[in-house]
Short mmCIF file of C-alpha atoms in Angstrom, two decimals:
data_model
loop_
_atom_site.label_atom_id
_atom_site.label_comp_id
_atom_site.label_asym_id
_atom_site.label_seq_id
_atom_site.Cartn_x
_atom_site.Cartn_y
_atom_site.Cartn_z
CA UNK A 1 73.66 95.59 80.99
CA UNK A 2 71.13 98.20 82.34
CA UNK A 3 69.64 100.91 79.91
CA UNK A 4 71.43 104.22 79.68
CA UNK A 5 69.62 107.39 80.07
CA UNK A 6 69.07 108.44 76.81
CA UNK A 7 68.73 107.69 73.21
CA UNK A 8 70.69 110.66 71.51
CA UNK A 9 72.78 113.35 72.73
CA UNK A 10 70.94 116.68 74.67
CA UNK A 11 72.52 118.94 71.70
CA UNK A 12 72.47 117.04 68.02
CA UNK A 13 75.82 116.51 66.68
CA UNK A 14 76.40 119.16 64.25
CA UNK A 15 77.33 117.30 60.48
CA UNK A 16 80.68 118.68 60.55
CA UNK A 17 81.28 116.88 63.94
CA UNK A 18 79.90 113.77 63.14
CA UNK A 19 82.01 113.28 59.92
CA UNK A 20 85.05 114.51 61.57
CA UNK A 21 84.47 111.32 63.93
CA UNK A 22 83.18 109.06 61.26
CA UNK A 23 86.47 109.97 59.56
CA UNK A 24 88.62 108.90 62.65
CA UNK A 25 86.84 105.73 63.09
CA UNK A 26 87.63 104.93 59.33
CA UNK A 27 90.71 105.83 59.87
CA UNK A 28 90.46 102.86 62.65
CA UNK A 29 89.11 100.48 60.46
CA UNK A 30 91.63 100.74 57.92
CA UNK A 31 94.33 100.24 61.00
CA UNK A 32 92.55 97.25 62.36
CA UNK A 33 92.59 95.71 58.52
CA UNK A 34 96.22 96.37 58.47
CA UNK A 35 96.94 94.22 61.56
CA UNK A 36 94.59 91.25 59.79
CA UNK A 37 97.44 91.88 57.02
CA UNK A 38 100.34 91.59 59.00
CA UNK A 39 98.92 88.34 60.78
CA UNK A 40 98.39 87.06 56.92
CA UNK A 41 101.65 87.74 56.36
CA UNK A 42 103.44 86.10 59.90
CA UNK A 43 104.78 89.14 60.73
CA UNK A 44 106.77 89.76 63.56
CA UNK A 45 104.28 89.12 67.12
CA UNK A 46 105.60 92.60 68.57
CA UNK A 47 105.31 94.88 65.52
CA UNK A 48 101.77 93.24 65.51
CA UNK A 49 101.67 94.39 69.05
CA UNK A 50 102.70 98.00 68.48
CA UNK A 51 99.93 98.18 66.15
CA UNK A 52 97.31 97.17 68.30
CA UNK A 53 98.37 99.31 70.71
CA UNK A 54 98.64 102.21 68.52
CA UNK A 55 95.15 101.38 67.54
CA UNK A 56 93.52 101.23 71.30
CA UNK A 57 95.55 104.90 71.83
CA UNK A 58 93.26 106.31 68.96
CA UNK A 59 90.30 104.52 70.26
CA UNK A 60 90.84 105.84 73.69
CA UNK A 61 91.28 109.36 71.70
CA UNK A 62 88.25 109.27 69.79
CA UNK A 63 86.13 107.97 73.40
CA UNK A 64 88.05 111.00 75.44
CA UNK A 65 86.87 113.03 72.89
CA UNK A 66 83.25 112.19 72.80
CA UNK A 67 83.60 112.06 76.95
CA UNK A 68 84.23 115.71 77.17
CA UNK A 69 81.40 116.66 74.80
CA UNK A 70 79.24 114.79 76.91
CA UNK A 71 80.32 116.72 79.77
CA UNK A 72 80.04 119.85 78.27
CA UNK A 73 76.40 119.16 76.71
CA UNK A 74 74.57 115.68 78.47
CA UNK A 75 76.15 116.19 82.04
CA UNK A 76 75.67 120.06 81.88
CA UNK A 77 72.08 120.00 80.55
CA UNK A 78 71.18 117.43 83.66
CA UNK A 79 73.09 119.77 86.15
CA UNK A 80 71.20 122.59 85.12
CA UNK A 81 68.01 121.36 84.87
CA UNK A 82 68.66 120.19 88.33
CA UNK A 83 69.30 116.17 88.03
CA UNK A 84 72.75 115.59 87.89
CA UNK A 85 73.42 112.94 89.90
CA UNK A 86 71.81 109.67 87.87
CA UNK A 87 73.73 111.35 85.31
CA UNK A 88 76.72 112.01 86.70
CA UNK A 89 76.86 108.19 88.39
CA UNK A 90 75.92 107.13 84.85
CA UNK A 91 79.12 108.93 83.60
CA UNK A 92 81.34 107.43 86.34
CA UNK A 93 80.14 103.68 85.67
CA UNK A 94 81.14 104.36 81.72
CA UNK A 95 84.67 105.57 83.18
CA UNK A 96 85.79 102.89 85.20
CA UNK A 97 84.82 100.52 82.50
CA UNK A 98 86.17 102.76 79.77
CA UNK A 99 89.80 103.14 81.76
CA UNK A 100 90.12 99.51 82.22
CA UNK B 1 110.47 104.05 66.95
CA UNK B 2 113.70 101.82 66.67
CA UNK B 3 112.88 98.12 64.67
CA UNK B 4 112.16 95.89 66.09
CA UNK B 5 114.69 92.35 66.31
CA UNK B 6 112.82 90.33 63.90
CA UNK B 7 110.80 89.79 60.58
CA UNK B 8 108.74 86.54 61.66
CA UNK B 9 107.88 85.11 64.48
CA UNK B 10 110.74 82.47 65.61
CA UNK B 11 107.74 79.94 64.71
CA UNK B 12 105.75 80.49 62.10
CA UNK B 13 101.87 80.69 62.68
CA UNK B 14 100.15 77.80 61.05
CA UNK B 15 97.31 78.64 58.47
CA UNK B 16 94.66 77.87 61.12
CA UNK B 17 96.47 79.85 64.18
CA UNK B 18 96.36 82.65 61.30
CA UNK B 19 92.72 81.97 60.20
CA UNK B 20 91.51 82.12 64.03
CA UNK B 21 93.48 85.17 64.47
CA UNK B 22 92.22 87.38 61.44
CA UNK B 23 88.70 86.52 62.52
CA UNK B 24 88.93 88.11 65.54
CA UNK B 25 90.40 91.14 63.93
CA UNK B 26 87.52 91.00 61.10
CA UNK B 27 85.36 91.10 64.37
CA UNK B 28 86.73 94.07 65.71
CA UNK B 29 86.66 95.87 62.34
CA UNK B 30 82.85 94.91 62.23
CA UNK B 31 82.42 96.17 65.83
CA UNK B 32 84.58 99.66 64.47
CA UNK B 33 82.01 100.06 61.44
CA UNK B 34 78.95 99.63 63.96
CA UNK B 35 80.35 102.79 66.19
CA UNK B 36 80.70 104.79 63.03
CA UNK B 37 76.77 103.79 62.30
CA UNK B 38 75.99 104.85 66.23
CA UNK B 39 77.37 108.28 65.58
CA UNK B 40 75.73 108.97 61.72
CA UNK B 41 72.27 108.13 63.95
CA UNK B 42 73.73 110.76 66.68
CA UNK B 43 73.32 108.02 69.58
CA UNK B 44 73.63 108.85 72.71
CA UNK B 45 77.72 109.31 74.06
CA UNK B 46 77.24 106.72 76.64
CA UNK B 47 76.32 103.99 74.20
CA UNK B 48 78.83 104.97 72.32
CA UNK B 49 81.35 104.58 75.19
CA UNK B 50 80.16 101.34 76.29
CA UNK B 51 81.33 100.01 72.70
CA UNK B 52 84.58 101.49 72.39
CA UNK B 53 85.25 100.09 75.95
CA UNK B 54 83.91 96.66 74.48
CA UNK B 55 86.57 97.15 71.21
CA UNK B 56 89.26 97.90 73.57
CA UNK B 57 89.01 94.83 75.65
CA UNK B 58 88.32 92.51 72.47
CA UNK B 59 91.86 94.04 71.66
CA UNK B 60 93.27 93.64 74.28
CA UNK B 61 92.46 89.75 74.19
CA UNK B 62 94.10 89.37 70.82
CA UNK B 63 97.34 91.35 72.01
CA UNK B 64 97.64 89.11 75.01
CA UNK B 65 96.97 85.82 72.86
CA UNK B 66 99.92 87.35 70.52
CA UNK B 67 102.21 88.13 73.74
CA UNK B 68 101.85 85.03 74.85
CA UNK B 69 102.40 82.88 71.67
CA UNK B 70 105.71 85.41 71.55
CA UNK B 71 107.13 83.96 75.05
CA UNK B 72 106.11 80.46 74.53
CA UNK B 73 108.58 80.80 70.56
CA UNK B 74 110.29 83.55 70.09
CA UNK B 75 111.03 84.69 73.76
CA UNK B 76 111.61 81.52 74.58
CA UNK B 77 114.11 80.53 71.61
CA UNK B 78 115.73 83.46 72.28
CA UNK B 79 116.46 82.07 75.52
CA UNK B 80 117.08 78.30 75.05
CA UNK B 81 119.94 80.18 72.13
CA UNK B 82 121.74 81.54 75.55
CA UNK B 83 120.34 85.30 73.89
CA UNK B 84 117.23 85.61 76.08
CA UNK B 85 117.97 89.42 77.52
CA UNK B 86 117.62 91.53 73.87
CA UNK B 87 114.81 89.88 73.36
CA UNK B 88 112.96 90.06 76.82
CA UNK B 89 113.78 94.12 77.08
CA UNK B 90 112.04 94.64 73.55
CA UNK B 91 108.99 92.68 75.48
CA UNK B 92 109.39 94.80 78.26
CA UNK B 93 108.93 98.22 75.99
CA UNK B 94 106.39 96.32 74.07
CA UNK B 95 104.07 95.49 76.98
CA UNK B 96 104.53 98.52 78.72
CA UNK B 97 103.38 100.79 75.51
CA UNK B 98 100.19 97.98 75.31
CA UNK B 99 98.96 98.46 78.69
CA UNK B 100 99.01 101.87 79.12
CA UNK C 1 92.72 82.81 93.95
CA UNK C 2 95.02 80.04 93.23
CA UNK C 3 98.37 79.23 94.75
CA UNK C 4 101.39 80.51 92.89
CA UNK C 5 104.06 78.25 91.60
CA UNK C 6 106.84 79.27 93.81
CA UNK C 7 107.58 80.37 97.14
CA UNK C 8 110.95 82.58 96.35
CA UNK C 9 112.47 84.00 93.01
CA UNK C 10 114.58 81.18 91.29
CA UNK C 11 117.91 83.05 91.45
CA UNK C 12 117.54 85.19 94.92
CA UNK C 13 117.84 89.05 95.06
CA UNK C 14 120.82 90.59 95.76
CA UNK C 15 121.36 92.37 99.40
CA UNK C 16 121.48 95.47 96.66
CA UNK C 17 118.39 94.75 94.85
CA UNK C 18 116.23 94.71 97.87
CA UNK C 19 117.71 97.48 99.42
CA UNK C 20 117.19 99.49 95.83
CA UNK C 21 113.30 98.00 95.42
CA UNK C 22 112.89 98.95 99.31
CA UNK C 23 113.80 102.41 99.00
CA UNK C 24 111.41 102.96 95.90
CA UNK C 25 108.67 101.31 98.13
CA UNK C 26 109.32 103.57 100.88
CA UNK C 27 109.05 106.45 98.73
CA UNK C 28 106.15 105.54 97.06
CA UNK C 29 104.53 105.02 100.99
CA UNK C 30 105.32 108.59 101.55
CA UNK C 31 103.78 109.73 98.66
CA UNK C 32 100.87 107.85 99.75
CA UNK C 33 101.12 109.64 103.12
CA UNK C 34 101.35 113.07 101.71
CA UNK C 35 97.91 112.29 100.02
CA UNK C 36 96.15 111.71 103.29
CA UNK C 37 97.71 115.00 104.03
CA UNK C 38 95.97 116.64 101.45
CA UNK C 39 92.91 115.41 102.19
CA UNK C 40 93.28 116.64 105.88
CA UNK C 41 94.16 119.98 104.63
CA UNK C 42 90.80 119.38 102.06
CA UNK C 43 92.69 120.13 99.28
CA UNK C 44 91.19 120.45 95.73
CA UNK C 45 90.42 117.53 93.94
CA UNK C 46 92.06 117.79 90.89
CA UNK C 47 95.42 118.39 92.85
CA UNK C 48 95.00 114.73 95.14
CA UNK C 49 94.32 113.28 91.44
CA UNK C 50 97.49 114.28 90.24
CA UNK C 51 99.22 112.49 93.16
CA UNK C 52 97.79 109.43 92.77
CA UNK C 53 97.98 109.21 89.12
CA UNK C 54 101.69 109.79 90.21
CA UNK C 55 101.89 107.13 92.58
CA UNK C 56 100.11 104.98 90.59
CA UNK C 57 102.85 105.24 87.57
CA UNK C 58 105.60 105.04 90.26
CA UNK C 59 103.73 101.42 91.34
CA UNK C 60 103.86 100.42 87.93
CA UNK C 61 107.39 101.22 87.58
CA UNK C 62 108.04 98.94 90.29
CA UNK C 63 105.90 96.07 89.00
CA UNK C 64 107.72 96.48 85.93
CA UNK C 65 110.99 95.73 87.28
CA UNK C 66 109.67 93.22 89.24
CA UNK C 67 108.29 91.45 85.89
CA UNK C 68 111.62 92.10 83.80
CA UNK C 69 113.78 90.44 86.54
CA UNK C 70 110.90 87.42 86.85
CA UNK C 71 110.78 87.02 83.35
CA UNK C 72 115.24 87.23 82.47
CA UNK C 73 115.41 84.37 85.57
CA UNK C 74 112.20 82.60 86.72
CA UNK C 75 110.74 82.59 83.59
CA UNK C 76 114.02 81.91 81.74
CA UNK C 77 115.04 78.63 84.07
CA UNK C 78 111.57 77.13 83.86
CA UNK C 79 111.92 77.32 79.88
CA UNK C 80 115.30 76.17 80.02
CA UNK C 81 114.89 73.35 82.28
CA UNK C 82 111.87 72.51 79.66
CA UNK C 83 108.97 73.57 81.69
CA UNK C 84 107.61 76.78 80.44
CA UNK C 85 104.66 76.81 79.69
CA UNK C 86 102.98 76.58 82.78
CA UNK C 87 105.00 79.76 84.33
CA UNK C 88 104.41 81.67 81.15
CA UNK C 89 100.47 81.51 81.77
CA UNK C 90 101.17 82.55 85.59
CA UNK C 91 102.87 85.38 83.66
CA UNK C 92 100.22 86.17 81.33
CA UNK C 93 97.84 85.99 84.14
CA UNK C 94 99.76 88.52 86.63
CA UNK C 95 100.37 90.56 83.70
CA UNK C 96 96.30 91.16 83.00
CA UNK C 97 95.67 92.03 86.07
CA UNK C 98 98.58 94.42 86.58
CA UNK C 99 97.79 96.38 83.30
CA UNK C 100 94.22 96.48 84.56
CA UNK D 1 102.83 121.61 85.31
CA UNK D 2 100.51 124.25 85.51
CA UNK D 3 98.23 125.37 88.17
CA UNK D 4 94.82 123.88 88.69
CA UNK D 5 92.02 125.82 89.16
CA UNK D 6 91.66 126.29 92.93
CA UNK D 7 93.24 125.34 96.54
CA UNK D 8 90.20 123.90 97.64
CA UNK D 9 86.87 121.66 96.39
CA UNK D 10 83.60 124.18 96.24
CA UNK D 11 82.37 122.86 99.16
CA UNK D 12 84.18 121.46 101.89
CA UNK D 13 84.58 117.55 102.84
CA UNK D 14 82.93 116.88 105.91
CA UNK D 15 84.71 115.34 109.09
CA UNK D 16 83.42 111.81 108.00
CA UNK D 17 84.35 112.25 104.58
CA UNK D 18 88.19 112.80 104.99
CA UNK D 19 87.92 110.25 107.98
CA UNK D 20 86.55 107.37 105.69
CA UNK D 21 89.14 108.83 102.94
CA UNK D 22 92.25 109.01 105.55
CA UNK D 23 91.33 105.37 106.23
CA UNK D 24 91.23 104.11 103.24
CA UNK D 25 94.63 105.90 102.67
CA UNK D 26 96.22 104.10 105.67
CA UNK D 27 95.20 100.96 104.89
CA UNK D 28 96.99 101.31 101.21
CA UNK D 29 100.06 102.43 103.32
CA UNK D 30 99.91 99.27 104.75
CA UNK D 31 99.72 97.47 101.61
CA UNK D 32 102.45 99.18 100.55
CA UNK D 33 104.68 98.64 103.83
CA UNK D 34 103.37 94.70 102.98
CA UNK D 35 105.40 94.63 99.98
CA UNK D 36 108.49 96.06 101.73
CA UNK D 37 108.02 92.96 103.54
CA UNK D 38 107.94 90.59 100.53
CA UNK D 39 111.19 92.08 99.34
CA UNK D 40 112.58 91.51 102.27
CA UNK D 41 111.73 87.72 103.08
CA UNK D 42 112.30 87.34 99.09
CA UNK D 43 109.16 86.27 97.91
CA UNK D 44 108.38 85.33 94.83
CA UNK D 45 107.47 87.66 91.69
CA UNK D 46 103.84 86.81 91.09
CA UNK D 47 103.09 86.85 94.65
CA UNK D 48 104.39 90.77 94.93
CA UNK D 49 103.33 91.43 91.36
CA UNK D 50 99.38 90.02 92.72
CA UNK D 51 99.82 92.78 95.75
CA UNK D 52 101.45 95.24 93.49
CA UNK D 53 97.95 95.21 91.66
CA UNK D 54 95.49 94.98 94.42
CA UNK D 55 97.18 98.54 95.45
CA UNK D 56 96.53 99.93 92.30
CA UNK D 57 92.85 98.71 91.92
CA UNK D 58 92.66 100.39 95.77
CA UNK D 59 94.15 103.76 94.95
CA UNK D 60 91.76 103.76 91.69
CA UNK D 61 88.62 103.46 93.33
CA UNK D 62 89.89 106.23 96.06
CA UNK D 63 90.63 108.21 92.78
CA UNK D 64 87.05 107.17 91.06
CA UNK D 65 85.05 108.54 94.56
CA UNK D 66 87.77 111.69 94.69
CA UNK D 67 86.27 112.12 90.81
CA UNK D 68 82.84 111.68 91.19
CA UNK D 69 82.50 113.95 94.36
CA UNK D 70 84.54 116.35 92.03
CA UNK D 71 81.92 116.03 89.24
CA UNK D 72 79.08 116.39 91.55
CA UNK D 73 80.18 119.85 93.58
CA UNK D 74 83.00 121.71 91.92
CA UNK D 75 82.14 120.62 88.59
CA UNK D 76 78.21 121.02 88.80
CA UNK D 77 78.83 124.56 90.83
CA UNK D 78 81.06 125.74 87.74
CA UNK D 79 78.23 124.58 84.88
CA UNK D 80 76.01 126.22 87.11
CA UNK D 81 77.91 129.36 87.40
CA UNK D 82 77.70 129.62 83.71
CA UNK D 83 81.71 128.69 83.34
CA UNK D 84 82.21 125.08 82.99
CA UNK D 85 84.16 124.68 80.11
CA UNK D 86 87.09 125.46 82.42
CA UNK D 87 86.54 123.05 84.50
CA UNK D 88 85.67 120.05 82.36
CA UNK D 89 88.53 120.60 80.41
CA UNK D 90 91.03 120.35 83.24
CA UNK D 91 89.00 117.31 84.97
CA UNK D 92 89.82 115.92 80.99
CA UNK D 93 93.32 116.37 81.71
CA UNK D 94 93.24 114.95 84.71
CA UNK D 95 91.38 112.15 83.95
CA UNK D 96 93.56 111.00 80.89
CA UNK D 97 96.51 111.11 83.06
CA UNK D 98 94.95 108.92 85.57
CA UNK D 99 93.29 105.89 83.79
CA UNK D 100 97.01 105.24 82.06
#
């Protein structure tokens, strides 16, 4: 895969925002080590499966989430300083992929 | 959410199926920790993206490897027992919540 | 891609069912018409979005359908004639690229 | 559902863009008047269920150039007017509803 554009975000994440995320993605892990418990167990295959899927609805949460403020602070900054489009084709490759 | 028709698969999983299984899930938890790492060292929203897309998909896989060990036992017992239609609608809700 | 494993469903549709699948076909075309509409009319983005995020669910609906009544007879005679497997992986495979 | 933000994109499509859009519309009614067919004659499942998805990866990538032509002009003309937050938000909204 080709390099992205950048290493960090144009605006730092504040503290507050990047435990608030930290917490959700903990909050993923501890989902993702409950379906490892189920398998252990033999549960049933489609109570397995409502917990995966209840885990990629979170994840895709948690990306849509970090999408916006990338549009609001990445995508804006290149707009306004004139450069949008590598930026804004950069966004649209993430999409697609991210959608799937 | 209404339960769901069983406890256990129709077929139990043997210890290996189960051991191959909860690997890829330890996986995924691994890859889950690494995203929470990317955002304490404020990386950049794309990169982020990129791995939650990567997550996704790697669930994905295991949900289909589950859905398809539940045709080839349960659905299919279910079937060969002359009482394939409960058990082929609570697919049909299953797989529809999964690939949205 | 590869051939398919059959020509024609193993129990055939009713004059009913086709007539019912047709007419949800034919509605989904005109939806598909009234977005070229739009586009004549250059109507805003977010607006021809909607629609096809609409007739996308509507397509899905359909496929859906499709899938419950392949998997309640095709699927079901192939397992109870003691051939599954091989039309369950045709199934898994349709089914990954239809949740794509 | 509530209004979106405007009738029309910030700057009009050109001629050749709603021609090469229109097209690609008409062809997907075609696709879609193809599977009319297939229910007709019978076919079998996977073989609709196979066109049923080649229809939706069409009317996505319509929907991804639709978005990124949105991103580009009414998007970028909003950050630029100093109000984007608006307009991100509801290309969010959007944008969840269309990648289910």
């Amino acid at each position: 895969m080709k390099d992205s554009l950048h290493q960090h975000p144009s605006k730092p994440r504040s503290k507050a925002e990047i435990q608030a995320t930290v917490n959700r993605l903990k909050r993923i892990e501890g989902q993702v080590r409950g379906i490892q418990k189920m398998i252990e167990e033999d549960r049933y295959c489609v109570d397995v499966l409502v917990q995966i899927s209840a885990i990629n609805a979170a994840l895709k949460k948690v990306g849509y989430s970090i999408t916006e403020r990338h549009i609001k602070h990445c995508v804006s900054d290149a707009i306004l300083s004139g450069d949008g489009d590598e930026t804004i084709e950069e966004l649209m490759e993430v999409m697609k992929q991210f959608s799937k």
